[in-house]
CSV table of C-alpha atoms in Angstrom, one decimal:
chain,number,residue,atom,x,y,z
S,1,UNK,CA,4.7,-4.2,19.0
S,2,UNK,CA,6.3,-1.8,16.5
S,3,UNK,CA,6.2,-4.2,13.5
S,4,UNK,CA,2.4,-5.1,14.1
S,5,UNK,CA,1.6,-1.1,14.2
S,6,UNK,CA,3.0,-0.5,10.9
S,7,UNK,CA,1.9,-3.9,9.8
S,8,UNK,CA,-1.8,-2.3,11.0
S,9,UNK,CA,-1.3,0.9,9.4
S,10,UNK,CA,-0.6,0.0,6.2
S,11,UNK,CA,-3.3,-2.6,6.1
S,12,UNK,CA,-5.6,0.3,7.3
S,13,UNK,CA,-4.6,2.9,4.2
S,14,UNK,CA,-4.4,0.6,1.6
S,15,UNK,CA,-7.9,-1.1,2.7
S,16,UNK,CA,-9.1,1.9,2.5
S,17,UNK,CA,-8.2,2.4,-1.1
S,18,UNK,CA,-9.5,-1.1,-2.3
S,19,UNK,CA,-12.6,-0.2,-0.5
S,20,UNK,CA,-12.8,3.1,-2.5
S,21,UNK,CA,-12.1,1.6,-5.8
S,22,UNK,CA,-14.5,-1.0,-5.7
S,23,UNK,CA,-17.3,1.1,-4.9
S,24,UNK,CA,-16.1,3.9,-7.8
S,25,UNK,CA,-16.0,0.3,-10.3
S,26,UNK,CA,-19.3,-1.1,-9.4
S,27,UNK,CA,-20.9,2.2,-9.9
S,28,UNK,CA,-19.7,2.3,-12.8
S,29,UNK,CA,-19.5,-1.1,-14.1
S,30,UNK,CA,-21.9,-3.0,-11.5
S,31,UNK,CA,-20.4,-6.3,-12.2
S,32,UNK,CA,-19.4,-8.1,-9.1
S,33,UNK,CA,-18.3,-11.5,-10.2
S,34,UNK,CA,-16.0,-9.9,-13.0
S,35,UNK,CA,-14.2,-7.6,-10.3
S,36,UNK,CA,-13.7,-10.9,-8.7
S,37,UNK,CA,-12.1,-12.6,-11.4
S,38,UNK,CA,-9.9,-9.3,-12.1
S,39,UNK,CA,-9.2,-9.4,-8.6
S,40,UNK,CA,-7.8,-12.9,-8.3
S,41,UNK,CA,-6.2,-12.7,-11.8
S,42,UNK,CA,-4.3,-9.9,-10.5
S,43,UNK,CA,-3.3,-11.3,-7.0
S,44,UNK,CA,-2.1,-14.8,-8.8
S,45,UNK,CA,0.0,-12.3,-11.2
S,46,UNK,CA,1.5,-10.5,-8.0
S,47,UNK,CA,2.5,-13.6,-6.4
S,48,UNK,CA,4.2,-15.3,-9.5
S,49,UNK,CA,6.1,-12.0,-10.2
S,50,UNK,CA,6.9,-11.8,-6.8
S,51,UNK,CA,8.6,-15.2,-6.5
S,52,UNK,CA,10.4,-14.9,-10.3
S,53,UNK,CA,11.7,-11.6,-8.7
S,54,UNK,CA,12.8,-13.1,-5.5
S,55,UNK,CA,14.4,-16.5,-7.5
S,56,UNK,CA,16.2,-13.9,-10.2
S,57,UNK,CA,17.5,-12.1,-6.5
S,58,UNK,CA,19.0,-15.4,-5.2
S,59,UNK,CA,16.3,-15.3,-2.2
S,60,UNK,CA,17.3,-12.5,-0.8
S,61,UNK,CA,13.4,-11.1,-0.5
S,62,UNK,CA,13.8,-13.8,2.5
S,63,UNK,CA,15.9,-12.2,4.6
S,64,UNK,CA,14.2,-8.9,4.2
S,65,UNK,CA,10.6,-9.8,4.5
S,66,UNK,CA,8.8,-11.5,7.7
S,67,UNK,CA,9.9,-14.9,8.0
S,68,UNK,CA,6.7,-17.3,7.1
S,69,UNK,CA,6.0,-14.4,3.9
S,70,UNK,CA,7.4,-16.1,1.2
S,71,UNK,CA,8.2,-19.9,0.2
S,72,UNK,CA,11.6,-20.6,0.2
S,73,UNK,CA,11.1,-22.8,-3.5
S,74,UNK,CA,7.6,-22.1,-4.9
S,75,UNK,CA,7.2,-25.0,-8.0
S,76,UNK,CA,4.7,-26.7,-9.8
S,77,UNK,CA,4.8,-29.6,-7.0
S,78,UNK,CA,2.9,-27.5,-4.9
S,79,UNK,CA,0.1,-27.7,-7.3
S,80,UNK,CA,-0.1,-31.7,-7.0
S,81,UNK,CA,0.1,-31.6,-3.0
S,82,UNK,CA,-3.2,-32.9,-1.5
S,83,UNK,CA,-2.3,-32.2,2.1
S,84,UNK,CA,-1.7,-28.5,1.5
S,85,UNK,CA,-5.1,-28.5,-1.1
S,86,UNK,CA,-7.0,-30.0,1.4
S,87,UNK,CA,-6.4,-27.5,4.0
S,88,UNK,CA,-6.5,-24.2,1.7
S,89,UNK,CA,-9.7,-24.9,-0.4
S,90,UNK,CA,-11.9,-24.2,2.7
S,91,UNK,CA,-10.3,-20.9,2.7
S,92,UNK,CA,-10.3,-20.5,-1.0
S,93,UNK,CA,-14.2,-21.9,-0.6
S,94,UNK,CA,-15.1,-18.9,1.7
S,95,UNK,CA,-13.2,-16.4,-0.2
S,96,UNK,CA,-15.3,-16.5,-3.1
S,97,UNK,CA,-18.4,-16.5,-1.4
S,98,UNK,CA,-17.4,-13.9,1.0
S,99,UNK,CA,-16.1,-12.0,-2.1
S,100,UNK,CA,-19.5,-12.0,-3.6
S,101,UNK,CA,-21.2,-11.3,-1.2
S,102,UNK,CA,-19.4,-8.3,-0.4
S,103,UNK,CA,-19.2,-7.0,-3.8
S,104,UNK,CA,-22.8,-7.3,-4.2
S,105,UNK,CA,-24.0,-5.4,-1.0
S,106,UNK,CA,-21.5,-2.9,-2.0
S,107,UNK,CA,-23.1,-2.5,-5.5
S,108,UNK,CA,-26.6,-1.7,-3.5
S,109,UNK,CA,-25.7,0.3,-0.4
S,110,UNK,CA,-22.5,2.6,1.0
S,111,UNK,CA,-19.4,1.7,1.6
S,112,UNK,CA,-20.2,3.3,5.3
S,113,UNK,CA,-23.2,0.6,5.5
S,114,UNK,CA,-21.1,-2.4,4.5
S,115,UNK,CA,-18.2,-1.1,7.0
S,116,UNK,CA,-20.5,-0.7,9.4
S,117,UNK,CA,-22.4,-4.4,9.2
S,118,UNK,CA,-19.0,-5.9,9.4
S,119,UNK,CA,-17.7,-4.5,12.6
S,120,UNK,CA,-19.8,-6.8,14.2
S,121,UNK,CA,-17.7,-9.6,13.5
S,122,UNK,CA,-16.2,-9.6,17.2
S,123,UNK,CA,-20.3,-10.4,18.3
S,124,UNK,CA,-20.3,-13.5,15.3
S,125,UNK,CA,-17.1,-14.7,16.7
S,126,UNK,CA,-18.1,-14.9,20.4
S,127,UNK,CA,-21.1,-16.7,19.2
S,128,UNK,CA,-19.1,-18.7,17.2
S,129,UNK,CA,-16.8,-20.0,19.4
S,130,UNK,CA,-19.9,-20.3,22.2
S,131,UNK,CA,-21.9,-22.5,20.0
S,132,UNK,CA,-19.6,-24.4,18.0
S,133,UNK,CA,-16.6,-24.6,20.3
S,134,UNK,CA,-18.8,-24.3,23.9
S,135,UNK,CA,-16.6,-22.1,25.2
S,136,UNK,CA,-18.1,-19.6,27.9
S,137,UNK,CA,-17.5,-16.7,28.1
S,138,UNK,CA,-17.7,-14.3,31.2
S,139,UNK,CA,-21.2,-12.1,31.5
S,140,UNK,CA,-18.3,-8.6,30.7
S,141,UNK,CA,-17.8,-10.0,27.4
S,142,UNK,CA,-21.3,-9.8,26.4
S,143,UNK,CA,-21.9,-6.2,28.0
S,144,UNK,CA,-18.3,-4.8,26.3
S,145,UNK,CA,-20.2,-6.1,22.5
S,146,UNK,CA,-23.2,-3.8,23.7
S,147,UNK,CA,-22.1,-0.6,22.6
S,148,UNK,CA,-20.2,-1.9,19.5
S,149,UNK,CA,-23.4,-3.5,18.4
S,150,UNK,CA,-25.7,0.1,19.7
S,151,UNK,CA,-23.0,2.2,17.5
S,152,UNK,CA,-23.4,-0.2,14.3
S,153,UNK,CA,-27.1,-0.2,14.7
S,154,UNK,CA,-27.2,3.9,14.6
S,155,UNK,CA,-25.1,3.8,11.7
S,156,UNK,CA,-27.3,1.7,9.5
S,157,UNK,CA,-29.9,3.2,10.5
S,158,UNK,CA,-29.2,6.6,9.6
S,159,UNK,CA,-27.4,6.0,6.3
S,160,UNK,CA,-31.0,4.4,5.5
S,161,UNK,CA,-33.6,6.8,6.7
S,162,UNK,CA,-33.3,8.4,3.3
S,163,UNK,CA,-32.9,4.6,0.7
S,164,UNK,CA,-36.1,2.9,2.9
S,165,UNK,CA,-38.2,5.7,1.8
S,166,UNK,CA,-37.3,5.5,-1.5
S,167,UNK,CA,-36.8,1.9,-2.0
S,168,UNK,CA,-39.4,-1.0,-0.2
S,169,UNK,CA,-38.4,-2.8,3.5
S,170,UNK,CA,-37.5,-6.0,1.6
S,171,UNK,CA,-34.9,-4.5,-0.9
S,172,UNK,CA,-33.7,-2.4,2.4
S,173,UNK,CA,-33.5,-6.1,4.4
S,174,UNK,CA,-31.9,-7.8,1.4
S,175,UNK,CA,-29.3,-5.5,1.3
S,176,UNK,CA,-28.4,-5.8,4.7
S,177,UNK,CA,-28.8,-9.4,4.6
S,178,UNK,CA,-26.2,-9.5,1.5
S,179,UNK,CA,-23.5,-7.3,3.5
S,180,UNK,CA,-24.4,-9.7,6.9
S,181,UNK,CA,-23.7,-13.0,5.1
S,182,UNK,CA,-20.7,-11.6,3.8
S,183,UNK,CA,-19.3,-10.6,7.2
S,184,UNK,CA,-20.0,-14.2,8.8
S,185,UNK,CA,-18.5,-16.0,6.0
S,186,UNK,CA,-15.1,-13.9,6.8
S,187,UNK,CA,-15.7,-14.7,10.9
S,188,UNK,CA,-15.9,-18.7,9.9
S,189,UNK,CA,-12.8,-18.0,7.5
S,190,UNK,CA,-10.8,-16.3,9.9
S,191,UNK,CA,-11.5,-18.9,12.3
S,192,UNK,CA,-10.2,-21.7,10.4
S,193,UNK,CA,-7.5,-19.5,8.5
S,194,UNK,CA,-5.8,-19.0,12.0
S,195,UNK,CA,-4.5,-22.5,12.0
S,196,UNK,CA,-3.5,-22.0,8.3
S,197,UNK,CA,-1.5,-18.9,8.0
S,198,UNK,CA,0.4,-19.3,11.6
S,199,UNK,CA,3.8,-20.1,10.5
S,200,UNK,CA,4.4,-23.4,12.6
S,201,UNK,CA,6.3,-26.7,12.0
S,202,UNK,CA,2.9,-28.7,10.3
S,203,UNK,CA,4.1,-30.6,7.2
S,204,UNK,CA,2.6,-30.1,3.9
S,205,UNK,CA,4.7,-33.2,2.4
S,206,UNK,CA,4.8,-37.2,3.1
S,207,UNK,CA,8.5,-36.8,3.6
S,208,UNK,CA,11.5,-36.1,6.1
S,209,UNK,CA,11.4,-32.6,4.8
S,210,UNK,CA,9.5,-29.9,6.9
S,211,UNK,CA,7.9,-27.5,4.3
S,212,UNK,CA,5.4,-24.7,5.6
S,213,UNK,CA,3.3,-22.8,4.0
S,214,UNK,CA,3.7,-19.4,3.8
S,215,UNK,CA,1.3,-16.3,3.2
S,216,UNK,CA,2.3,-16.1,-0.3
S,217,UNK,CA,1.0,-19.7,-1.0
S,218,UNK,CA,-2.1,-19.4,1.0
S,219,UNK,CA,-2.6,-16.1,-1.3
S,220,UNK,CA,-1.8,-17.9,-4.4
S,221,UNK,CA,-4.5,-20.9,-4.0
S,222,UNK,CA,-6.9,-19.1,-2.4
S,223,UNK,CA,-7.0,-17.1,-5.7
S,224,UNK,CA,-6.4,-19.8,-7.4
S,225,UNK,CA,-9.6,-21.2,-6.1
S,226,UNK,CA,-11.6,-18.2,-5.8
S,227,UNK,CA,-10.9,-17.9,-9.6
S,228,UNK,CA,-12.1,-21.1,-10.4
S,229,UNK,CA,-15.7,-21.1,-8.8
S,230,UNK,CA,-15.7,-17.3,-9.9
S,231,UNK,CA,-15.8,-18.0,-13.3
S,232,UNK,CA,-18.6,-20.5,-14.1
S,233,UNK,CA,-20.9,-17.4,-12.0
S,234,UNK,CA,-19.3,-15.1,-14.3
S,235,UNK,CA,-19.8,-17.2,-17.8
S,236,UNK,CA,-23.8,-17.5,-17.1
S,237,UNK,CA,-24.7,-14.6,-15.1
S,238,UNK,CA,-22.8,-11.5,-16.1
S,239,UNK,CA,-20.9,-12.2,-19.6
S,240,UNK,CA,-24.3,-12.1,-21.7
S,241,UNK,CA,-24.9,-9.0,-20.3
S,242,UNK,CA,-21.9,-7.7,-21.0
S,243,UNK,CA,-21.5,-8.8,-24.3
S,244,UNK,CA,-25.2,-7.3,-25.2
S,245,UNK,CA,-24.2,-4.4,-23.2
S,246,UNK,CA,-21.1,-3.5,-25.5
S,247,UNK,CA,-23.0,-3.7,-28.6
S,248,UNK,CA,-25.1,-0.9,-27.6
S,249,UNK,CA,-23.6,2.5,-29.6
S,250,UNK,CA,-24.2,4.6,-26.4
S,251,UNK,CA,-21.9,2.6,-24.6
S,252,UNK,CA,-19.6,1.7,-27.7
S,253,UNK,CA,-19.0,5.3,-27.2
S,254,UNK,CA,-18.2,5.7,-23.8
S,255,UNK,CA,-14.0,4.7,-23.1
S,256,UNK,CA,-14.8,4.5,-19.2
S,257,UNK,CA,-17.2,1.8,-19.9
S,258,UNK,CA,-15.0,-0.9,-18.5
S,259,UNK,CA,-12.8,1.4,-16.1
S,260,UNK,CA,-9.2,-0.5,-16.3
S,261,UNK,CA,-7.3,2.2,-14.4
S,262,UNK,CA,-9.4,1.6,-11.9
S,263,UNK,CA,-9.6,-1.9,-11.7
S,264,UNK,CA,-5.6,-2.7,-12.2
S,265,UNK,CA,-5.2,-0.3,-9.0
S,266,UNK,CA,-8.3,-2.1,-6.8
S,267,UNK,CA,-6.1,-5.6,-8.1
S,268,UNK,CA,-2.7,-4.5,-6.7
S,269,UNK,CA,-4.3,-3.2,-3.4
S,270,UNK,CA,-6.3,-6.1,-3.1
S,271,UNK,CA,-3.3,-7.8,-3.5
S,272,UNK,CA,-1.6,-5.9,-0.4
S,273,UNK,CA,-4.5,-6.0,1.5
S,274,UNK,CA,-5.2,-9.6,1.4
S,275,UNK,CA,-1.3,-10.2,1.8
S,276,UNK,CA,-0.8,-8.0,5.0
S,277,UNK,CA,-4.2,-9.7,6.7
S,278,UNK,CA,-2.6,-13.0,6.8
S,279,UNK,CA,0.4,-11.9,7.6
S,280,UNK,CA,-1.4,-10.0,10.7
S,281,UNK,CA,-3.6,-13.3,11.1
S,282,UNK,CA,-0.5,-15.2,11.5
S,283,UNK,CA,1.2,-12.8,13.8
S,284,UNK,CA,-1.4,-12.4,16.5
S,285,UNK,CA,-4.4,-14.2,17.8
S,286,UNK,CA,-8.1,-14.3,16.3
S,287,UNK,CA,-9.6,-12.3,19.1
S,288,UNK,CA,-6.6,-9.4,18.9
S,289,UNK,CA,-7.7,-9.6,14.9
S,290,UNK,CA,-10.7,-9.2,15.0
S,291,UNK,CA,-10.2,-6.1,17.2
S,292,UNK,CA,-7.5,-4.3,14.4
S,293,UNK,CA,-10.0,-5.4,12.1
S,294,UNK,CA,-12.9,-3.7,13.5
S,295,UNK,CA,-10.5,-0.8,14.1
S,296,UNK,CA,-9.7,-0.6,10.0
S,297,UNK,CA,-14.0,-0.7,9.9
S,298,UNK,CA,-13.7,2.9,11.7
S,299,UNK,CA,-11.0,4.0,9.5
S,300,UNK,CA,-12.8,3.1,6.0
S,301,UNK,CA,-16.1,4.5,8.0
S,302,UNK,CA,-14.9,7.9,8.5
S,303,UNK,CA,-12.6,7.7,5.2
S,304,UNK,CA,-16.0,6.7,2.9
S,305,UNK,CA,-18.1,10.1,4.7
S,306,UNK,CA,-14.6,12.7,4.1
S,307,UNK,CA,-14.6,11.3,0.4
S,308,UNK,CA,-18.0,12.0,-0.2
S,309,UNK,CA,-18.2,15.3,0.6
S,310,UNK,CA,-21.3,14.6,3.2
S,311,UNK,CA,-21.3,16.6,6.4
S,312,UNK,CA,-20.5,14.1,9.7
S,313,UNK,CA,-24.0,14.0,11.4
S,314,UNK,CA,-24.5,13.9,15.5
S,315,UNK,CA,-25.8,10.6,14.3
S,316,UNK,CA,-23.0,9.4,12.7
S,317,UNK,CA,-20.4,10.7,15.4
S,318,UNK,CA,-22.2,8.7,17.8
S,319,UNK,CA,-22.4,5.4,16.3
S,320,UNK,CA,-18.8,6.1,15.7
S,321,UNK,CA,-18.1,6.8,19.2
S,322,UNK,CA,-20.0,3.5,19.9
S,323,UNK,CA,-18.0,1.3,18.3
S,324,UNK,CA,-14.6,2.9,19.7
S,325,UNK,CA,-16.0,2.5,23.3
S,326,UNK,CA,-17.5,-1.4,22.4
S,327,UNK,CA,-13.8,-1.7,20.8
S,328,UNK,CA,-11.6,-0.6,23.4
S,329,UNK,CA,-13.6,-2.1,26.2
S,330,UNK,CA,-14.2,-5.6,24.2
S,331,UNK,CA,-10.0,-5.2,24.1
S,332,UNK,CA,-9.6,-4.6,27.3
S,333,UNK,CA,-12.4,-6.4,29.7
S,334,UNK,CA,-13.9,-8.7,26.9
């Protein structure tokens, strides 16, 4: 499918530059939960601008963009509907967990290593859908997830050999467990934001009318609601640091401090990234999502070891190798 290729390759390059940005902000400015906030500030800018734009263009955004992309009349009603609450706040729930999670094992370890941990979300979904659905699965399934799970195994383990001899085996396993949580968080989210994003006829109102909800909604209160349970984290947690930390002269000094170039560009591609993976989400099914997601994993893998400059190890083209083979043969026999 032509539209689902370029739908996948833009995801891929502009994933790739969120994933980049946020590593370049929290080493410079290691705090998650206000890259969160930024984050969802940004993407609840985006979508308001967006449907201003497309209301000052009489609709015609609509017959340009994929149909279930935009909401034909976005108002404040949306904002008192229970039924369509009720069924995002799970996602929105999950998002800001997920989110800090993710932000927080990518303060502490690679951008490779987090990559790497979350390419086994095809293993957590199988599982998933074993134990909490009981579906079974045939014995090929299993053996296709061997080599994906081999190849992410070699990968952590040789982006560590040199941080577990510096740092202690705890810090090393709390890392990984950060990154780990992170990853089954988005497996359960994905899961139940199937059902959500799929553009189908489910009402969202007691009335005759039919009214859908579109990707641009679901981004909208998801970031709505990541932003809300972001903050209070935000207010206890990181502010008095910050607020002590920008009294300091040294730092008074320093105009990079808070790096807002930076941050306004990881916002907008967040914005795209999160925008295109429910529209993806919506277009295909789980398993088939999983499998372009785990594809983007490779892409940001090899992207994060070009960028910094480090030499590809035997190593590291074999766990890559790994996880193309588990890939292709979870897509095809799994």
């Amino acid at each position: 499918n032509v539209k689902i290729f370029i739908t996948c390759l833009l995801w891929y390059s502009i994933s790739s530059i969120t994933s980049q940005s946020t590593k370049s902000i929290l080493n410079k400015f290691p705090f998650p939960s206000f890259l969160s906030i930024f984050q969802f500030l940004t993407s609840i800018f985006l979508t308001l601008l967006i449907v201003f734009i497309n209301k000052k263009l009489n609709n015609a955004l609509l017959l340009v963009l994929p149909k279930g992309f935009l909401p034909k009349d976005f108002n404040i009603n949306y904002l008192k509907n229970r039924q369509l609450i009720s069924k995002i706040l799970p996602m929105g729930i999950s998002q800001f967990i997920g989110k800090f999670f993710s932000h927080l094992s990518t303060t502490l370890i690679s951008i490779a290593m987090v990559s790497s941990i979350k390419t086994l979300s095809p293993f957590l979904m199988v599982l998933s859908y074993r134990l909490y659905y009981k579906v079974k699965f045939p014995i090929q399934t299993y053996l296709t997830l061997f080599p994906l799970v081999l190849g992410v195994i070699i990968m952590v383990l040789f982006d560590n050999i040199s941080s577990i001899s510096k740092s202690s085996s705890n810090n090393t396993l709390n890392r990984l467990l950060y990154s780990f949580i992170s990853t089954l968080i988005f497996v359960v989210q994905n899961m139940y934001g199937k059902k959500v994003v799929t553009y189908t006829s489910s009402k969202i109102n007691n009335n005759p009318a039919d009214i859908k909800i579109d990707k641009l909604t679901v981004l909208f209160f998801c970031s709505l609601f990541g932003l809300i349970f972001s903050l209070p984290l935000f207010l206890f947690s990181e502010l008095p640091i910050l607020l002590s930390s920008s009294t300091n002269l040294e730092l008074k000094s320093n105009t990079s401090f808070i790096p807002f170039k930076l941050l306004v560009l990881n916002g907008c591609s967040h914005f795209f990234q999160a925008l295109l993976a429910f529209q993806l989400l919506g277009s295909i099914s789980t398993v088939s999502y999983s499998i372009a997601s785990m594809l983007k994993r490779i892409v940001i893998i090899t992207v994060s070891i070009l960028i910094s400059g480090k030499l590809i190890s035997n190593s590291q083209i074999l766990g890559i190798i790994l996880i193309g083979i588990g890939l292709y043969s979870y897509d095809r026999w799994g």
